[in-house]
Structures are given as structure tokens and as C-alpha cells.
PDB file of C-alpha atoms in Angstrom:
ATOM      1  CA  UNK D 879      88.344-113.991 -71.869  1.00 52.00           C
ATOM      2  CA  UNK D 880      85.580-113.956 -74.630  1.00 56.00           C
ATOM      3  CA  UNK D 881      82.906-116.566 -74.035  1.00 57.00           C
ATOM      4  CA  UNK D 882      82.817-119.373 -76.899  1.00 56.00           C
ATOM      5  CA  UNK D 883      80.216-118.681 -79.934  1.00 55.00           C
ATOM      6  CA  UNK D 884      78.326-121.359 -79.230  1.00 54.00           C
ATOM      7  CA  UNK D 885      77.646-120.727 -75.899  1.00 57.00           C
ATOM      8  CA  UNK D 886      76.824-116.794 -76.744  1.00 55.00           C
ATOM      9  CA  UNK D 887      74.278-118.091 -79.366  1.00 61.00           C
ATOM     10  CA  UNK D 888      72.203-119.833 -76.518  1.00 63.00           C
ATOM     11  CA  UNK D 889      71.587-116.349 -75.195  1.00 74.00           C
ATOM     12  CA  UNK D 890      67.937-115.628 -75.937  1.00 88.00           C
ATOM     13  CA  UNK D 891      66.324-112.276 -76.628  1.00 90.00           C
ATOM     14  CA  UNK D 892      64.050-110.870 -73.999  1.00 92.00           C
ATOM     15  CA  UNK D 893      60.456-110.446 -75.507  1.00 94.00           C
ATOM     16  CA  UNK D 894      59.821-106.916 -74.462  1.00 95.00           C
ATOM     17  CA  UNK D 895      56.058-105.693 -74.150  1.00 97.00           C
ATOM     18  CA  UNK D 896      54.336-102.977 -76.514  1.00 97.00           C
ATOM     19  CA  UNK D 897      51.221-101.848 -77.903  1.00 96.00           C
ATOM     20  CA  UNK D 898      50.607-100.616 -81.733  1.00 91.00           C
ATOM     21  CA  UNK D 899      48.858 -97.148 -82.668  1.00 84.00           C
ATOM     22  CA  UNK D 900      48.137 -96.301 -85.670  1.00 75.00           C
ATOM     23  CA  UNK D 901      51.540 -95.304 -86.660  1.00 74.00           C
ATOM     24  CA  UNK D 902      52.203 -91.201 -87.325  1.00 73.00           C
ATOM     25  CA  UNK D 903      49.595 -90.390 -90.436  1.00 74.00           C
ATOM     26  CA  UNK D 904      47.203 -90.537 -87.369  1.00 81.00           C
ATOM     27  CA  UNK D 905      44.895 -88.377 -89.442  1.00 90.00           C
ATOM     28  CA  UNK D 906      45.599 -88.731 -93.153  1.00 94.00           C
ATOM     29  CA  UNK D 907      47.852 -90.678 -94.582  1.00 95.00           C
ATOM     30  CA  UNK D 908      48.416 -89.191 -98.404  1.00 98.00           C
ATOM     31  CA  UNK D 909      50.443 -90.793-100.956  1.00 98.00           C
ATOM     32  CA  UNK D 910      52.362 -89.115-104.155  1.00 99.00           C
ATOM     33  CA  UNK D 911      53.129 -90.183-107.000  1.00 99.00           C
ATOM     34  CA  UNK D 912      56.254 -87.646-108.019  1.00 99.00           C
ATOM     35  CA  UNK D 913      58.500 -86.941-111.182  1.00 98.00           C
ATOM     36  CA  UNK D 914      61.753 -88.735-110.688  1.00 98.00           C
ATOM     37  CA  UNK D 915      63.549 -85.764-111.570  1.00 97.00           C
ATOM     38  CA  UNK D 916      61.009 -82.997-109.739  1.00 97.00           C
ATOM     39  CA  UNK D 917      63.068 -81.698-106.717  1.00 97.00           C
ATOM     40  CA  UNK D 918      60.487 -79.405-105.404  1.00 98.00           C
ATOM     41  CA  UNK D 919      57.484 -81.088-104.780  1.00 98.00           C
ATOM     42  CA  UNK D 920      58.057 -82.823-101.698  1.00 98.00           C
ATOM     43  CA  UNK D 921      59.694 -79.661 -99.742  1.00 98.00           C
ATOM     44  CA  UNK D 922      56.861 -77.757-101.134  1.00 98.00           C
ATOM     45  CA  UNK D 923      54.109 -79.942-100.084  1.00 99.00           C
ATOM     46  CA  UNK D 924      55.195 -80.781 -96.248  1.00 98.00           C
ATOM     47  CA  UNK D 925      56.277 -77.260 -95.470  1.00 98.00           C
ATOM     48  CA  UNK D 926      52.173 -76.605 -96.607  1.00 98.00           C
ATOM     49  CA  UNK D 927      51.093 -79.581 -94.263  1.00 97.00           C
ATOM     50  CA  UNK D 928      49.807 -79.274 -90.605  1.00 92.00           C
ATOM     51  CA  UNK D 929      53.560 -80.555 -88.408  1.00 85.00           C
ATOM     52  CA  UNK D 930      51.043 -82.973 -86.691  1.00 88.00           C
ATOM     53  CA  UNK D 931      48.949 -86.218 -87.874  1.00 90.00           C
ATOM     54  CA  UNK D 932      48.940 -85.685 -91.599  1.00 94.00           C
ATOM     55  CA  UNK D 933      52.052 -87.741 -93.492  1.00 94.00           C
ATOM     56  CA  UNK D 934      52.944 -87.475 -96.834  1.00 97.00           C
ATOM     57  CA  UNK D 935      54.550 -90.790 -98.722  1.00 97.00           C
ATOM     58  CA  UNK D 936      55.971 -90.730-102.239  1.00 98.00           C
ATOM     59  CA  UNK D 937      57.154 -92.768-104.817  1.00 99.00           C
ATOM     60  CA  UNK D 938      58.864 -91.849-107.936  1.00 99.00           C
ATOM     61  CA  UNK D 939      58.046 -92.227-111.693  1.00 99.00           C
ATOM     62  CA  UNK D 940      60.067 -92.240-114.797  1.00 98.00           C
ATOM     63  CA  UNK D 941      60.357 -88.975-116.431  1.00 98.00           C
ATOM     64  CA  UNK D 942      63.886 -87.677-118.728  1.00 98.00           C
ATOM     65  CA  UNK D 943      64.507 -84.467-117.982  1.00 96.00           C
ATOM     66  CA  UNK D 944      62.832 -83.215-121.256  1.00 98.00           C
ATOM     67  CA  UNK D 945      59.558 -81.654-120.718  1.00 98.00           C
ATOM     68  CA  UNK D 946      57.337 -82.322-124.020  1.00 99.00           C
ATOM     69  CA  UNK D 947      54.359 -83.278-124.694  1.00 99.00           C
ATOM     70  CA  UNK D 948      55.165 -86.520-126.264  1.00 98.00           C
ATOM     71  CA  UNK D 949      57.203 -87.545-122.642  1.00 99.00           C
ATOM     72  CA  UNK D 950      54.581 -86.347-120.432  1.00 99.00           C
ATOM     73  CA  UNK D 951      51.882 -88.316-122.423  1.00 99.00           C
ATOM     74  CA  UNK D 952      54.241 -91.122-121.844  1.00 99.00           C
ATOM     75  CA  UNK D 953      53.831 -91.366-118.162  1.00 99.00           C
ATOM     76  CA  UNK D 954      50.511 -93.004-118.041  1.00 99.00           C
ATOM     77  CA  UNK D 955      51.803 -96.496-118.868  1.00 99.00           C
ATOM     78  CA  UNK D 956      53.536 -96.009-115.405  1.00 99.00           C
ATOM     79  CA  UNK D 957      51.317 -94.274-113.182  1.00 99.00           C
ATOM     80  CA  UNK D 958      49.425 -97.870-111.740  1.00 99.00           C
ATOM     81  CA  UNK D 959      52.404 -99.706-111.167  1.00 98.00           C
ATOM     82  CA  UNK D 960      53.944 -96.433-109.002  1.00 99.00           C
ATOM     83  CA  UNK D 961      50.824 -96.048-106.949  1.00 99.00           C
ATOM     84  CA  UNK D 962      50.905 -99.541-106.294  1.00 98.00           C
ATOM     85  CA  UNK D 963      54.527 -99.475-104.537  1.00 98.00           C
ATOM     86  CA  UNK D 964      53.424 -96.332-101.946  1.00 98.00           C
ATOM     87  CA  UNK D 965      53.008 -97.941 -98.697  1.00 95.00           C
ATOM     88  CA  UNK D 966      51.626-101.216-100.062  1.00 96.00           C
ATOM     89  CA  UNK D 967      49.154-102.939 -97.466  1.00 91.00           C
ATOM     90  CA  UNK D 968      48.798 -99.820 -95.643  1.00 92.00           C
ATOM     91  CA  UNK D 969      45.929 -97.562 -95.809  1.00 93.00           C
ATOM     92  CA  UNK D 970      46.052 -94.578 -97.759  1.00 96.00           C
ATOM     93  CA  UNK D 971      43.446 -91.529 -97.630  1.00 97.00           C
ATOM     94  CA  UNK D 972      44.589 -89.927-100.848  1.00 99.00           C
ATOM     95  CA  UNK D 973      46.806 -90.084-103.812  1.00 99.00           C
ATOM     96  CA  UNK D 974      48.643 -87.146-105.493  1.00 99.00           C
ATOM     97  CA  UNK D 975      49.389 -87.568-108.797  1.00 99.00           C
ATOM     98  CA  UNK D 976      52.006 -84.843-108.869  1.00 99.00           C
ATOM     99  CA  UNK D 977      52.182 -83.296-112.081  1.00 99.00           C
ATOM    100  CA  UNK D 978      50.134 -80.042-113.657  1.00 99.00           C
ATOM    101  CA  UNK D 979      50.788 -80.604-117.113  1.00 99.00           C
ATOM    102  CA  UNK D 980      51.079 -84.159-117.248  1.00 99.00           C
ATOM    103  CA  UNK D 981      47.766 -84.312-115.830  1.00 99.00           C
ATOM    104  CA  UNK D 982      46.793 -81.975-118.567  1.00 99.00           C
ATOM    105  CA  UNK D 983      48.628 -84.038-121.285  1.00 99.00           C
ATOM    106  CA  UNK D 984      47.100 -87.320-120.841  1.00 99.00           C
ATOM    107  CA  UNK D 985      43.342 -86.728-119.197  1.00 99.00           C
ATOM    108  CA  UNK D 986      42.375 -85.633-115.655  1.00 99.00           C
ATOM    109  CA  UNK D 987      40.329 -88.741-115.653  1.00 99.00           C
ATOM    110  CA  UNK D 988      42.517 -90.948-117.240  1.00 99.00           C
ATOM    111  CA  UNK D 989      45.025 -90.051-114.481  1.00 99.00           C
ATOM    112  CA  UNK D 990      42.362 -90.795-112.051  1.00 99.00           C
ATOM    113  CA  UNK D 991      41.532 -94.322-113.435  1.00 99.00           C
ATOM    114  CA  UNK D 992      44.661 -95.057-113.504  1.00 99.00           C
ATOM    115  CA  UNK D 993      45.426 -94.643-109.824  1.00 99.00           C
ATOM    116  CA  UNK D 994      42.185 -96.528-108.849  1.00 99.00           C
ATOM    117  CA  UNK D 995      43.644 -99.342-111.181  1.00 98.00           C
ATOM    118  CA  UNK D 996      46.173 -99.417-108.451  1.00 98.00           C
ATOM    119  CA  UNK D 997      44.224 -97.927-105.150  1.00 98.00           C
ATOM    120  CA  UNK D 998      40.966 -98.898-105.610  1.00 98.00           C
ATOM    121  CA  UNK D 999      39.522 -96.940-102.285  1.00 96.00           C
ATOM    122  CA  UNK D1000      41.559 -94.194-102.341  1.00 98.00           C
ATOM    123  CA  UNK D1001      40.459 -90.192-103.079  1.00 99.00           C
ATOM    124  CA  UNK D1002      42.584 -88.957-105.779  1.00 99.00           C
ATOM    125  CA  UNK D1003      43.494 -85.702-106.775  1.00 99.00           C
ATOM    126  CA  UNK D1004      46.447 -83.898-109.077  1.00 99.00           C
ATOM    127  CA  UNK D1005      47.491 -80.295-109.105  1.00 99.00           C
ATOM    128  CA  UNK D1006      45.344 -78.993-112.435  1.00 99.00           C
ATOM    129  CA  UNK D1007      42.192 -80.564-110.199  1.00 99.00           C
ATOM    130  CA  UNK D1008      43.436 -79.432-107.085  1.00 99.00           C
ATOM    131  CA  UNK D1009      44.240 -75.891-108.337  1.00 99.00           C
ATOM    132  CA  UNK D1010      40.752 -75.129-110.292  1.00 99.00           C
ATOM    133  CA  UNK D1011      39.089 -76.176-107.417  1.00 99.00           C
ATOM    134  CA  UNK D1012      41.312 -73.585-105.122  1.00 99.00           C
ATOM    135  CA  UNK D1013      40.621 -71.117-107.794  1.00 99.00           C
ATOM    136  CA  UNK D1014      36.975 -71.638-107.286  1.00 98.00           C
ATOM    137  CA  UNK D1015      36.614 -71.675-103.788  1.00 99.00           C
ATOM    138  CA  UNK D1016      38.029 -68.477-103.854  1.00 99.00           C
ATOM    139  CA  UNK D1017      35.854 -66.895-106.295  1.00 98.00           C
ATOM    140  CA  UNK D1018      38.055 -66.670-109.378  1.00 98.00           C
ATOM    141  CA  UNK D1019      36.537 -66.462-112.741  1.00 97.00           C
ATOM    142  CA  UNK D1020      38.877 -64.795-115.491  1.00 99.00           C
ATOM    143  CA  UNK D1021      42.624 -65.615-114.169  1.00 99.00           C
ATOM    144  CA  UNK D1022      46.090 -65.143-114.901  1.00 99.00           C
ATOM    145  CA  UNK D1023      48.330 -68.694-115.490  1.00 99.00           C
ATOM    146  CA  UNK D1024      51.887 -68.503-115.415  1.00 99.00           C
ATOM    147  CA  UNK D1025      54.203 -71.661-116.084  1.00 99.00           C
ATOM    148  CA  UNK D1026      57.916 -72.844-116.632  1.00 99.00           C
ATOM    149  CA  UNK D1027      56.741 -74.400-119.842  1.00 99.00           C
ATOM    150  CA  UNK D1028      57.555 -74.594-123.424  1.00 98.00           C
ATOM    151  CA  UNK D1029      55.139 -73.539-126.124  1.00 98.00           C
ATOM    152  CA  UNK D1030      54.018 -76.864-126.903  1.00 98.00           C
ATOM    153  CA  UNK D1031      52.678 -77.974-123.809  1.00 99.00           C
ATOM    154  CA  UNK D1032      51.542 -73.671-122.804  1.00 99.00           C
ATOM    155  CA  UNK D1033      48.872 -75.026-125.645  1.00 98.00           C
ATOM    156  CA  UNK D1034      48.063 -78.094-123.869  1.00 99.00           C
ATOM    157  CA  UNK D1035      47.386 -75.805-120.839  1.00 99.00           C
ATOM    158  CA  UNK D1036      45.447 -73.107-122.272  1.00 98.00           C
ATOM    159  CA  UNK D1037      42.898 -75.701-124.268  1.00 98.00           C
ATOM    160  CA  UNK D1038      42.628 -77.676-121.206  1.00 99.00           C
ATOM    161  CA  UNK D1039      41.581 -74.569-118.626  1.00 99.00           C
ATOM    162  CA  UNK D1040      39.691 -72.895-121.490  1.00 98.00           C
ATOM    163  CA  UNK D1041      37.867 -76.263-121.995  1.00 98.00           C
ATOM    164  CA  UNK D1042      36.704 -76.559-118.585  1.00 98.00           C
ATOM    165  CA  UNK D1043      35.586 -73.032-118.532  1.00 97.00           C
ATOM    166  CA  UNK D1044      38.018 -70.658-117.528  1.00 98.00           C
ATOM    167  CA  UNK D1045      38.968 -67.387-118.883  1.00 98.00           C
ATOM    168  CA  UNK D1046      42.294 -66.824-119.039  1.00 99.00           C
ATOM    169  CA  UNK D1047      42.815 -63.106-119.240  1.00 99.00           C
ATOM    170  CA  UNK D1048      46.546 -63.459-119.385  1.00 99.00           C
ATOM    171  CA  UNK D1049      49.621 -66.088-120.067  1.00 98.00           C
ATOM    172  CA  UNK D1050      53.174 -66.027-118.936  1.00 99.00           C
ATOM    173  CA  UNK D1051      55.764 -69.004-118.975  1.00 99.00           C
ATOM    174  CA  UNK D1052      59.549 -68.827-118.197  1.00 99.00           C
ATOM    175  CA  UNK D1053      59.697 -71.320-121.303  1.00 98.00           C
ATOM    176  CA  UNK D1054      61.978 -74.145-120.104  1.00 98.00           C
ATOM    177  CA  UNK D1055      61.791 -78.086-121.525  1.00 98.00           C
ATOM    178  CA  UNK D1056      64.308 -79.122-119.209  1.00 98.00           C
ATOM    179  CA  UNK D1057      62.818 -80.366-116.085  1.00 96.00           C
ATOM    180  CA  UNK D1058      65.703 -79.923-113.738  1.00 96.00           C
ATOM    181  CA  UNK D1059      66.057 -76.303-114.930  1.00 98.00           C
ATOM    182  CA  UNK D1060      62.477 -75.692-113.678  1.00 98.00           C
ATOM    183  CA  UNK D1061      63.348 -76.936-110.249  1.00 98.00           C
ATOM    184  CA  UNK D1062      65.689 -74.132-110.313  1.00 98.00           C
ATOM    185  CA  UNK D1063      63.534 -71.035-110.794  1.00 99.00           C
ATOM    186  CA  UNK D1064      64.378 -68.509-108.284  1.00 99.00           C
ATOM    187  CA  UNK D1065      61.707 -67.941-105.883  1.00 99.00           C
ATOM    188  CA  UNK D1066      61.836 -64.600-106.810  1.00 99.00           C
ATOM    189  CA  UNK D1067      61.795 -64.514-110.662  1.00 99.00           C
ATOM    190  CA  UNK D1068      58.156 -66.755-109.811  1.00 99.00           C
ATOM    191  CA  UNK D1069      57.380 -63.375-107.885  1.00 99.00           C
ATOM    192  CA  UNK D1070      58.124 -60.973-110.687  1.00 99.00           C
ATOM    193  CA  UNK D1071      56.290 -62.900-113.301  1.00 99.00           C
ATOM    194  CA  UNK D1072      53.508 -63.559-111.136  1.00 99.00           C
ATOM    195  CA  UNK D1073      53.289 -59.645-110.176  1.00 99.00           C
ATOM    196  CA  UNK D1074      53.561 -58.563-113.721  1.00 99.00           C
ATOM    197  CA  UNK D1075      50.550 -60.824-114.767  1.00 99.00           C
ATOM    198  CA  UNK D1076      48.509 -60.132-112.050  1.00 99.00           C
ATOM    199  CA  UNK D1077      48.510 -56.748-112.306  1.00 98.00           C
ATOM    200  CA  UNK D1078      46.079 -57.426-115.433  1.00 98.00           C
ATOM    201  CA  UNK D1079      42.285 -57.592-115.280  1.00 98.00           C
ATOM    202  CA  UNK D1080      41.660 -60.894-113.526  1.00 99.00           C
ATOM    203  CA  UNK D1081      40.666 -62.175-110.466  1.00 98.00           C
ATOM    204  CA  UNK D1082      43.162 -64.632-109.242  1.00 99.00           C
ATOM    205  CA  UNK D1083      46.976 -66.067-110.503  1.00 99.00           C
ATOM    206  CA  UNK D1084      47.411 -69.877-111.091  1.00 99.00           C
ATOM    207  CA  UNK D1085      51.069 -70.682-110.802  1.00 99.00           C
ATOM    208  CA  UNK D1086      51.126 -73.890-112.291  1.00 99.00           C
ATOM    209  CA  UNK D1087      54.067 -76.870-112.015  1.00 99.00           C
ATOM    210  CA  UNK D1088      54.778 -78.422-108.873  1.00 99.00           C
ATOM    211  CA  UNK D1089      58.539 -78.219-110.102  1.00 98.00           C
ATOM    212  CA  UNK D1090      58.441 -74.147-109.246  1.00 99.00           C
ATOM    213  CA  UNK D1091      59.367 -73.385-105.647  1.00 99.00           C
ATOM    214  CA  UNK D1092      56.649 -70.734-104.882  1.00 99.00           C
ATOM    215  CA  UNK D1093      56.210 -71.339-100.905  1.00 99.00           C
ATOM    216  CA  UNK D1094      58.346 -68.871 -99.891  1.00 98.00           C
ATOM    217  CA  UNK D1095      56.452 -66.023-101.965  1.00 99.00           C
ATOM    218  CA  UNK D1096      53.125 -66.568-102.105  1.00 99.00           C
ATOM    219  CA  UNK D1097      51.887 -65.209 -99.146  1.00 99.00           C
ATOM    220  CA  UNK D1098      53.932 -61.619-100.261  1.00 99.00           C
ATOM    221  CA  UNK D1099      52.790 -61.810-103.834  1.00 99.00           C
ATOM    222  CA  UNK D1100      49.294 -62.177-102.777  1.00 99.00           C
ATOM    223  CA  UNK D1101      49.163 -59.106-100.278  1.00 98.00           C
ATOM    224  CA  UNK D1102      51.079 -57.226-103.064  1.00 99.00           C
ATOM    225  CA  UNK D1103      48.212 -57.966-105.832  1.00 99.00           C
ATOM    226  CA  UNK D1104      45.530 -58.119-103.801  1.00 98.00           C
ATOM    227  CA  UNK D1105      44.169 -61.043-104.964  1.00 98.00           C
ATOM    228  CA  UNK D1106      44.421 -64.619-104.710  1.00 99.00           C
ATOM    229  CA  UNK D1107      47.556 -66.793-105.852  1.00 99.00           C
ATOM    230  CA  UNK D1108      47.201 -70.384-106.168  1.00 99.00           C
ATOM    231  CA  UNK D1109      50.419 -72.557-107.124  1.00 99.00           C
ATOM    232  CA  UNK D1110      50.263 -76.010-108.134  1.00 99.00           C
ATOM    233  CA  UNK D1111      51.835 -77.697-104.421  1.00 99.00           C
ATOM    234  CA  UNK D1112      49.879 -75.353-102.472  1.00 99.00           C
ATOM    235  CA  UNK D1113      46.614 -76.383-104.038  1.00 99.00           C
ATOM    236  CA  UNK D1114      47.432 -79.931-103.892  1.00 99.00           C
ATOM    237  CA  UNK D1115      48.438 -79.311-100.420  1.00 99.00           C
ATOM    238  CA  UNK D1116      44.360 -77.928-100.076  1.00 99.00           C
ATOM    239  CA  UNK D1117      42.731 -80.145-101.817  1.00 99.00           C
ATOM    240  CA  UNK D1118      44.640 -83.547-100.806  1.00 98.00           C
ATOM    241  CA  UNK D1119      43.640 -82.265 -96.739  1.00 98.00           C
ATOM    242  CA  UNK D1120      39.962 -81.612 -97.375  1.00 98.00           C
ATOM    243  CA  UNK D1121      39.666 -84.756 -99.514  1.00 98.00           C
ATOM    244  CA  UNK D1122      41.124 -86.561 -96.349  1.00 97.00           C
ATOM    245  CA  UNK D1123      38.432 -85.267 -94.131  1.00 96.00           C
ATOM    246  CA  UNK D1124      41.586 -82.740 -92.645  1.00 96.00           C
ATOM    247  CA  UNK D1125      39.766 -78.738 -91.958  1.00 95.00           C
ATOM    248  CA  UNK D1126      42.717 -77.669 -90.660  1.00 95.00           C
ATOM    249  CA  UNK D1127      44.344 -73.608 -91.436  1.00 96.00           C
ATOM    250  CA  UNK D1128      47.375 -73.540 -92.377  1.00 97.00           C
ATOM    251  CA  UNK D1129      48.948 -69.468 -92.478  1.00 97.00           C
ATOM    252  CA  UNK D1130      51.695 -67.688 -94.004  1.00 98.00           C
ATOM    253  CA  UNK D1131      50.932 -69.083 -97.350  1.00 98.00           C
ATOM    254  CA  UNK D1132      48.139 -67.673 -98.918  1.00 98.00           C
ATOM    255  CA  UNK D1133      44.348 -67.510 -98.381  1.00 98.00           C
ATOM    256  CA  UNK D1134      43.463 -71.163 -99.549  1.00 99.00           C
ATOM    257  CA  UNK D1135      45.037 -72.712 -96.817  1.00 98.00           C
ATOM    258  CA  UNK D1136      43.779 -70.452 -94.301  1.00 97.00           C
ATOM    259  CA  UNK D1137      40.167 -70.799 -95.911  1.00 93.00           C
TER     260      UNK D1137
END
């Protein structure tokens, strides 16, 4: 016979005992801020992470699938309030602004302001930074780029690299403005291009937009060139770690992370 409610209710919890750690980011914790529609950049990012003490926490920003100029410009109005919302009253090492030619679009360091509006004592870094910085630490000069994007924002890319000092010896793009369809790049097609441009008189490939899935080709299209391949996730990957006070290798993906 069940007991009456009011005589269950005076049944008290048992206070158990416990002690608090510092929860799992035990080494970094490193926040993103990530395209509502980008379906890549997550997956790519952790499987680039060490499996222990280094967590990754995003939050999403508005972006239509429609990859202009105009729309990524559009995202800076947004990029403060998103930061704010990852892991608010926690500590955070760094913050990812996760997009190459958004970053490109509105200002490296506008992006970066604009996260510090939000994060005031975080590190910050986004894949254009992240990836020039890979690109030099691995002694690259004159490089190849290759992107997903339309023509519009290619130019956006090219004046922004050339005007921060890079030769680009050679441009490839796959030419997309939808945003979903760049999430959907074979692996392999990312290989061919990035073989084909390689193969030219430069010293390194940039595959840039953390919407292309290049994780599980890097490492081959790097032996096969014999020369360094950066992509936008794996550089962010790099940079967001060493930012974060993290040395640690990561292999199978390319020489930056094992650098």
C-alpha cells in the first residue's frame, strides 16, 4: 500500500559529501564563436585537440546560408553579444572567432575588439590570424591559397594576405556562396585542388574556411607535396593551444601540430 504524499514529502535528502576540481578544461578552456550554419568546425577542431585537459565550448552566431561579402560584414554587430553567452562566469583561456573570411571581411582587429568588448581577459585568435602565423612558423613566404569562395569575397582574401605581406604565387576556390554547400566538400576534392596548386612554385598551401573538412587529408596531401599545408581549423587548433600556454604535439595531421 503506497504511503500518503504528505508523509513521503517529509522524507529528506541525504547531503552527500564532495569536493570540486576544476571541472574537465583542466588545462585550457577555449571558447568559439561558430557560424550557425558551419557544420565542420567543431568536428574539425576537437579531432585536432589533445583527448585530455583542453575543452572546446561554442556558441553560435547568425549567418544565412549566403556567403557574400555584404553578410559576412554583417556579423560584427553580433560577435560581443555571442562571446558573452560561452560559458558565462567561467574562465576562459581563449576565444575563436571561427570564420576565415569573415575575419577578413570586417578587420582582424575589429574582430578582436569586439570579443574583448565581451571577454575582456581573454587571448583571442581567428583562423586568417591563426593560419599566417602557422604559415610562418613554418617558414612559408610565397604560398598557394585555396578556398570554397565566390569571386567577391576570393578579392577580399587576396587584398587582405597581400596586404599583410604575403605572396600568393597561386589561387584556387571551388566557388560556392552557399554556406551549407561548403560544409559538403568532399574531403577529397580539398585534396585534388590542394595537390594541383601546390605543385606550383611556393612554399606552403593555406586551405582557408573552417567550413571545408580537411582533417582527414592533410597529413597525405602534405607528404604528397612535400611541403607544408595549413587549413583554417587546424591552424586555429595551433594557435588557440599555444595561446593557452598548451606545447603539446599533436600527429597525423600535419607538421604544425607536431611542431
Amino acid at each position: 500500500m503506497s504511503q500518503p504524499a504528505a508523509q513521503v514529502m517529509q522524507h529528506n535528502w541525504q547531503q552527500m559529501p564532495f569536493t570540486l576540481d576544476k571541472g574537465s578544461p583542466s588545462r585550457a578552456a577555449i571558447g568559439l564563436i561558430t557560424l550557425s550554419n558551419d557544420l565542420s568546425i567543431e568536428p574539425e577542431i576537437n579531432t585536432f585537440l589533445p583527448d585530455e585537459g583542453v575543452a572546446l565550448y561554442a556558441n553560435r552566431i547568425p549567418f544565412p546560408d549566403s556567403t557574400t561579402v555584404e553578410t559576412l560584414r554583417s556579423m560584427e554587430a553580433d560577435i560581443a553579444k555571442t562571446a558573452v553567452l560561452i560559458n558565462p562566469g567561467e574562465t576562459l583561456d581563449v576565444v575563436i572567432f571561427g570564420c576565415t573570411s569573415g575575419t577578413m571581411s570586417i578587420g582582424d582587429d575589429v574582430v578582436r575588439t569586439r570579443i574583448l568588448e565581451a571577454k575582456p581577459d581573454v587571448e583571442t585568435t581567428d583562423p586568417i590570424t591563426a593560419g599566417l602565423a602557422g604559415l610562418r612558423h613554418l617558414g612559408c613566404k610565397r604560398i598557394a591559397v585555396l578556398t570554397p569562395y565566390a569571386d567577391d569575397v576570393n578579392d577580399v582574401v587576396a587584398e587582405f594576405i597581400g596586404g599583410k605581406g604575403w605572396d600568393i604565387g597561386v589561387r584556387g576556390s571551388f566557388k560556392r556562396v552557399s554556406a551549407g554547400e561548403m560544409s559538403r566538400v568532399s574531403p577529397e576534392s580539398i585534396y585534388e585542388a590542394g595537390y594541383a596548386l601546390g605543385q606550383h612554385d611556393v612554399d606552403g598551401l593555406f586551405i582557408s574556411c573552417t567550413a571545408l573538412r580537411a582533417s582527414p587529408i592533410l597529413e597525405r596531401l602534405e607528404t604528397d607535396l612535400g611541403k607544408p599545408v595549413v587549413s583554417s581549423n587546424q591552424a586555429l587548433a595551433w594557435h588557440s593551444m599555444r595561446l593557452a600556454g598548451c606545447e603539446d604535439k599533436v600527429t597525423g595531421y600535419g607538421q604544425l601540430l607536431r611542431s
